[in-house]
Coordinates of C-alpha atoms in Angstrom, one line a residue:
M131 CA 0.0 0.0 0.0
K132 CA 1.4 3.4 -1.1
I133 CA 0.2 6.8 0.2
L134 CA 0.6 9.6 -2.4
P135 CA 0.2 13.4 -2.0
L136 CA -3.2 14.8 -2.9
G137 CA -3.5 17.4 -5.7
E138 CA -5.7 20.4 -5.3
D139 CA -8.2 19.2 -7.9
D140 CA -8.5 15.7 -6.5
I141 CA -11.2 16.4 -4.0
A142 CA -14.0 13.9 -4.9
R143 CA -14.1 10.4 -3.2
R144 CA -13.4 7.9 -5.9
G145 CA -11.5 4.8 -6.9
S146 CA -9.7 4.3 -10.2
L147 CA -7.7 1.5 -11.9
V148 CA -4.1 2.1 -13.1
I149 CA -3.3 -0.4 -15.8
L150 CA 0.1 -1.0 -17.6
Y151 CA -0.2 -3.3 -20.6
E152 CA 3.2 -4.6 -21.8
G153 CA 4.8 -1.7 -19.9
K154 CA 2.5 1.0 -21.4
D155 CA 0.1 3.0 -19.2
I156 CA -3.3 2.6 -20.9
S157 CA -5.4 3.8 -17.9
K158 CA -6.8 6.9 -19.6
D159 CA -7.3 5.1 -22.9
I160 CA -9.6 2.5 -21.4
A161 CA -11.1 4.4 -18.4
D162 CA -14.5 4.9 -20.0
S163 CA -14.7 1.4 -21.3
I164 CA -14.0 -0.6 -18.1
I165 CA -17.1 -2.6 -17.1
N166 CA -15.5 -4.5 -14.3
C167 CA -12.3 -5.8 -12.7
V168 CA -12.3 -8.7 -10.3
Y169 CA -9.1 -9.7 -8.4
R170 CA -8.8 -13.0 -6.5
D171 CA -6.0 -13.5 -4.0
S172 CA -5.6 -17.0 -2.6
I173 CA -3.2 -18.1 0.1
N174 CA -2.0 -21.3 -1.6
E175 CA -2.7 -20.7 -5.3
F176 CA -1.7 -18.2 -7.9
D177 CA -3.7 -14.9 -8.0
T178 CA -6.1 -14.2 -10.9
I179 CA -7.5 -11.0 -12.5
D180 CA -10.6 -10.7 -14.7
L181 CA -10.8 -7.5 -16.6
T182 CA -14.0 -6.8 -18.6
L183 CA -14.0 -4.0 -21.2
E184 CA -16.5 -2.5 -23.7
D185 CA -15.0 -2.5 -27.2
K186 CA -17.1 0.0 -29.1
K187 CA -14.3 0.9 -31.6
G188 CA -13.2 -2.7 -32.1
L189 CA -9.7 -1.9 -31.0
W190 CA -9.3 -5.2 -29.0
M191 CA -10.2 -7.1 -32.2
G192 CA -7.9 -4.9 -34.3
C193 CA -4.7 -3.1 -33.5
W194 CA -5.0 -3.9 -29.7
F195 CA -5.6 -7.6 -30.3
P196 CA -4.2 -9.2 -27.1
Q197 CA -1.9 -12.2 -27.0
R198 CA -1.8 -15.0 -24.5
G199 CA 1.2 -14.3 -22.3
D200 CA 0.9 -10.5 -22.5
K201 CA 1.9 -8.8 -19.2
I202 CA -0.5 -6.6 -17.3
Q203 CA 0.4 -4.6 -14.1
I204 CA -2.5 -3.3 -12.1
K205 CA -2.9 -0.9 -9.3
Y206 CA -6.0 0.6 -7.7
K207 CA -5.9 4.3 -6.6
L208 CA -8.3 5.5 -3.8
T209 CA -8.9 9.2 -3.5
N210 CA -10.4 10.6 -0.3
W211 CA -11.8 7.2 0.5
E212 CA -11.9 7.3 4.3
E213 CA -9.8 10.4 4.8
K214 CA -8.2 13.1 2.6
G215 CA -5.4 11.8 0.5
I216 CA -4.6 9.3 -2.2
V217 CA -3.7 5.6 -1.4
E218 CA -2.4 3.2 -4.0
H219 CA -2.9 -0.6 -3.8
N220 CA -0.5 -2.7 -5.9
L221 CA -2.4 -5.8 -7.2
G222 CA 0.7 -7.2 -8.9
T223 CA 1.8 -8.5 -12.3
F224 CA -0.4 -10.8 -14.3
Y225 CA -0.1 -12.8 -17.6
I226 CA -3.0 -13.2 -19.9
D227 CA -4.1 -16.8 -20.2
N228 CA -7.7 -16.5 -21.4
I229 CA -9.4 -14.1 -23.8
D230 CA -13.2 -14.0 -24.5
Y231 CA -15.1 -11.9 -26.9
S232 CA -18.9 -11.5 -26.9
G233 CA -21.6 -9.2 -28.3
P234 CA -23.5 -7.2 -29.1
P235 CA -22.4 -4.9 -27.6
S236 CA -18.8 -5.8 -28.2
I237 CA -17.2 -6.9 -25.0
V238 CA -13.8 -8.4 -24.3
S239 CA -12.7 -10.2 -21.2
L240 CA -9.1 -10.6 -20.3
K241 CA -8.2 -13.2 -17.6
G242 CA -4.7 -13.3 -16.2
I243 CA -2.7 -15.3 -13.6
S244 CA 0.2 -14.2 -11.4
V245 CA 2.7 -16.6 -13.1
D246 CA 4.1 -16.3 -16.6
I247 CA 2.3 -18.9 -18.8
V248 CA 5.6 -19.6 -20.6
S249 CA 7.1 -20.7 -17.3
N250 CA 7.7 -24.5 -17.1
I251 CA 6.9 -24.7 -13.4
M252 CA 3.3 -25.8 -13.8
D253 CA 3.1 -27.7 -17.1
E254 CA 6.4 -29.5 -17.9
K255 CA 6.4 -33.0 -16.6
K256 CA 9.8 -34.1 -15.4
C257 CA 11.7 -37.1 -14.0
R258 CA 14.6 -36.5 -11.7
S259 CA 15.8 -37.1 -8.2
W260 CA 17.6 -35.5 -5.2
E261 CA 19.8 -37.3 -2.6
D262 CA 20.3 -36.0 1.0
V263 CA 18.4 -32.8 0.3
T264 CA 16.3 -30.3 2.2
I265 CA 13.0 -28.9 1.0
K266 CA 14.6 -25.4 0.8
K267 CA 17.3 -26.7 -1.6
I268 CA 14.6 -28.3 -3.8
A269 CA 12.7 -25.0 -3.9
E270 CA 15.9 -23.1 -4.8
D271 CA 16.5 -25.5 -7.7
I272 CA 12.9 -25.1 -9.0
A273 CA 12.9 -21.3 -8.6
K274 CA 16.2 -21.0 -10.5
N275 CA 15.0 -23.2 -13.3
S276 CA 11.8 -21.2 -13.6
N277 CA 13.4 -17.8 -13.4
L278 CA 11.4 -17.0 -10.2
K279 CA 12.6 -15.1 -7.1
L280 CA 12.4 -17.4 -4.1
I281 CA 11.1 -16.1 -0.8
T282 CA 11.0 -18.4 2.2
D283 CA 9.7 -18.0 5.7
F284 CA 9.7 -21.3 7.6
K285 CA 11.6 -22.9 10.5
F286 CA 11.2 -26.6 9.8
N287 CA 13.5 -27.3 6.8
R288 CA 12.6 -30.9 6.3
I289 CA 15.4 -33.3 5.3
Y290 CA 15.0 -36.1 2.8
K291 CA 17.2 -39.1 2.1
R292 CA 15.8 -39.2 -1.4
V293 CA 13.2 -37.4 -3.4
E294 CA 11.9 -38.6 -6.7
Q295 CA 10.0 -36.6 -9.3
K296 CA 8.2 -39.0 -11.6
L297 CA 6.3 -37.4 -14.5
E298 CA 5.1 -34.5 -12.5
S299 CA 5.5 -30.7 -12.8
D300 CA 7.8 -28.8 -10.5
Y301 CA 4.8 -27.0 -9.0
T302 CA 3.0 -30.3 -8.3
L303 CA 6.1 -31.8 -6.7
L304 CA 6.7 -28.7 -4.5
K305 CA 3.0 -28.6 -3.4
R306 CA 3.2 -32.2 -2.4
L307 CA 6.4 -31.9 -0.4
C308 CA 5.4 -28.7 1.2
R309 CA 2.0 -30.0 2.2
E310 CA 3.8 -32.9 4.1
A311 CA 6.2 -30.4 5.7
G312 CA 3.4 -27.9 6.8
I313 CA 4.5 -25.3 4.4
T314 CA 2.3 -23.2 2.1
V315 CA 3.3 -22.5 -1.6
K316 CA 2.3 -19.3 -3.3
L317 CA 3.1 -18.0 -6.8
Y318 CA 2.8 -14.2 -7.0
S319 CA 4.3 -11.5 -9.4
D320 CA 7.1 -13.7 -10.6
K321 CA 7.9 -14.9 -7.1
L322 CA 7.9 -18.4 -5.6
I323 CA 6.9 -18.0 -1.9
L324 CA 7.1 -20.7 0.7
F325 CA 6.0 -20.0 4.3
E326 CA 4.7 -21.6 7.4
E327 CA 1.2 -20.4 8.3
S328 CA 1.8 -21.1 12.0
L329 CA 4.5 -18.3 12.0
Y330 CA 2.0 -15.9 10.4
E331 CA -0.7 -16.9 12.9
A332 CA 1.5 -15.9 15.8
K333 CA 1.6 -12.3 14.5
N334 CA -0.7 -9.5 15.8
P335 CA -3.8 -8.7 13.8
C336 CA -3.4 -6.0 11.1
F337 CA -7.1 -5.3 10.8
K338 CA -10.3 -5.7 12.8
F339 CA -13.7 -6.8 11.3
S340 CA -16.4 -5.4 13.6
N341 CA -18.7 -3.2 11.5
K342 CA -19.4 -2.4 7.8
I343 CA -20.0 -6.1 7.3
E344 CA -22.7 -6.7 4.7
N345 CA -23.2 -10.4 5.3
Y346 CA -21.3 -13.2 7.1
S347 CA -21.4 -16.9 7.9
F348 CA -19.5 -19.1 10.3
S349 CA -18.9 -22.9 10.1
M350 CA -17.7 -25.5 12.5
D351 CA -16.6 -28.8 10.9
D352 CA -16.0 -32.1 12.7
A353 CA -15.2 -34.2 9.6
D354 CA -11.5 -34.4 10.0
T355 CA -10.3 -32.8 13.2
Y356 CA -8.3 -34.5 16.0
S357 CA -7.0 -33.9 19.5
G358 CA -3.7 -35.5 18.9
C359 CA -1.5 -37.4 16.3
K360 CA 0.2 -40.7 17.1
I361 CA 3.1 -41.3 14.8
S362 CA 4.8 -44.7 14.3
Y363 CA 8.1 -45.4 12.7
Y364 CA 10.3 -48.5 12.5
D365 CA 14.0 -47.7 12.8
Y366 CA 16.1 -50.3 11.1
V367 CA 19.3 -48.9 12.5
L368 CA 18.1 -49.1 16.1
D369 CA 16.0 -52.2 15.2
K370 CA 13.0 -51.0 17.1
K371 CA 9.6 -49.4 16.6
I372 CA 9.3 -45.8 17.7
E373 CA 6.0 -44.3 18.6
H374 CA 5.2 -40.8 19.8
T375 CA 2.1 -38.7 20.3
F376 CA 1.6 -35.0 19.9
Y377 CA -1.5 -33.5 21.6
T378 CA -3.2 -30.1 21.2
K379 CA -4.3 -28.1 24.1
Q380 CA -7.9 -28.3 23.0
R381 CA -9.8 -28.8 19.8
P382 CA -11.6 -25.6 18.7
G383 CA -15.3 -25.8 19.6
Y384 CA -15.1 -29.0 21.7
K385 CA -15.5 -29.7 25.4
K386 CA -12.3 -30.3 27.3
N387 CA -10.8 -33.8 27.2
T388 CA -12.7 -34.7 24.0
Q389 CA -10.2 -37.2 22.6
R390 CA -9.8 -38.3 19.0
L391 CA -6.4 -39.5 17.8
L392 CA -5.0 -39.3 14.3
F393 CA -2.8 -42.4 13.6
M394 CA 0.1 -41.9 11.2
N395 CA 2.7 -44.5 9.9
Y396 CA 5.8 -42.8 8.8
D397 CA 8.0 -44.8 6.4
A398 CA 10.5 -42.1 5.2
S399 CA 14.0 -41.8 6.5
V400 CA 14.3 -40.0 9.9
P401 CA 17.5 -37.9 10.4
G402 CA 19.2 -38.1 13.8
K403 CA 21.9 -40.2 15.5
T404 CA 20.1 -40.7 18.8
Q405 CA 16.5 -41.8 19.7
Q406 CA 15.9 -38.4 21.2
E407 CA 16.9 -36.6 18.0
K408 CA 14.6 -38.9 16.0
K409 CA 11.8 -38.3 18.4
E410 CA 12.0 -34.6 18.1
Y411 CA 11.9 -34.8 14.3
L412 CA 8.9 -37.2 14.4
L413 CA 7.0 -34.9 16.7
K414 CA 7.5 -32.0 14.3
I415 CA 6.1 -34.2 11.5
A416 CA 3.1 -35.2 13.8
Q417 CA 2.5 -31.6 14.8
R418 CA 2.4 -30.4 11.2
E419 CA 0.1 -33.3 10.1
L420 CA -2.3 -32.5 13.0
R421 CA -2.3 -28.8 12.1
E422 CA -3.1 -29.6 8.4
K423 CA -6.1 -31.7 9.6
N424 CA -7.4 -29.2 12.2
K425 CA -6.8 -25.8 10.6
T426 CA -10.3 -25.7 8.9
G427 CA -12.2 -26.6 12.0
I428 CA -13.7 -23.1 12.2
T429 CA -14.1 -21.0 9.1
C430 CA -15.8 -17.8 8.2
S431 CA -17.0 -16.0 5.0
L432 CA -18.0 -12.4 4.9
T433 CA -18.5 -9.5 2.6
I434 CA -17.5 -5.9 3.4
I435 CA -17.2 -2.6 1.7
G436 CA -13.8 -1.9 0.3
T437 CA -11.2 -0.7 2.7
V438 CA -8.4 1.9 2.5
Q439 CA -6.0 -0.7 4.0
Q440 CA -5.0 -3.2 1.4
L441 CA -6.0 -6.7 2.6
S442 CA -4.3 -9.8 1.3
A443 CA -4.4 -13.6 1.6
S444 CA -2.3 -14.7 4.6
D445 CA -3.1 -11.4 6.6
I446 CA -3.9 -12.0 10.2
V447 CA -7.1 -10.1 11.3
E448 CA -9.4 -9.9 14.3
I449 CA -13.1 -10.6 14.2
D450 CA -15.1 -8.8 16.9
A451 CA -18.8 -8.5 17.9
F452 CA -19.6 -12.2 17.1
G453 CA -19.5 -13.7 20.6
R454 CA -17.7 -17.1 20.8
F455 CA -16.5 -16.7 17.2
N456 CA -14.4 -13.7 18.1
G457 CA -10.6 -14.0 17.8
K458 CA -7.7 -14.1 15.4
Y459 CA -8.3 -15.3 11.8
I460 CA -6.1 -15.8 8.8
I461 CA -7.4 -14.7 5.4
T462 CA -7.3 -17.7 3.0
E463 CA -8.9 -16.0 0.0
I464 CA -10.1 -12.5 -0.8
T465 CA -11.9 -11.6 -4.0
T466 CA -12.3 -7.9 -4.7
D467 CA -14.9 -6.5 -7.1
Y468 CA -13.8 -3.1 -8.3
S469 CA -17.2 -2.3 -9.9
D470 CA -18.5 -1.4 -6.4
Y471 CA -15.2 -1.9 -4.5
S472 CA -16.3 -4.7 -2.2
H473 CA -14.4 -7.6 -0.7
S474 CA -15.6 -11.2 -0.4
V475 CA -13.3 -12.7 2.3
N476 CA -12.8 -16.4 3.3
L477 CA -11.0 -16.9 6.6
R478 CA -10.2 -19.6 9.1
K479 CA -9.6 -19.3 12.8
C480 CA -6.0 -19.3 13.9
L481 CA -4.8 -22.4 15.8
E482 CA -3.1 -21.9 19.1
G483 CA 0.0 -23.6 20.4
Y484 CA 1.0 -25.5 17.3

């Protein structure tokens, strides 16, 4: 979010899109023809943009004819929205992957994603392997091969004796490994981002939802939540079966001492020379598996009027004025409709202690 100085003539409350197409600012050229712009920001997927334009002059079928892979950079400028001044939201960089025409009247819809469609990270199926490798090293190799900037924010750098990639894309492989390690993968504006949601959930809220909510819903799901995870592993070096159990303090929305164990057989190699070192590693695996199962125990969906503060997936927010549902939540997806500047937000309640 960028705050800009306010000019003397900029006195009316309004919002406007700033659009660079292949590096050229076309904002003024298309300002009167924009029907809608919808931006979707998801915590563990690539972001998407859907720009719908009226094409009275037939430019988008003629000299402006778009190509798949064209780059669009989009910002949203708020003037005097909640207080005097100009605030700029950077939506990011997108690459056109779908183009639709319809009429009459002539309308063009440009859909884009936050990763270059010529990148091989999602589509190219590969066969290769790594020996004695960490998940961060695998991510570094994939980011380098895909010309992406790697950003990491996690503590548990899982170690593998051997990793095999068998006819799967780099993105599919990384998603699979990161899911097992309790790490979230995100593609955004030519960046490959890996982070632990638990680290984010420990942060203080950056925004409070208490009023201006147009509608809301809360859900409590028992389908796949547990009070603990019991992990079993046979150590061929020590020639013995190792079992450990990781417990939560309390399952969200349950009475105390409501027990339901998740059983997990772990057959990969466990690093460590002593039984204690192996135990600590296995407990980290159990903890992350339990978190993955329990994290959607309490979810929320709400719609609000657009805010001056730019909200993004992975932001930690506070929900207030909803009784027992009050507390810290993490945004898992936010869809912004710029025709009326409103947010549709999906959240889940933050887990405590693990």
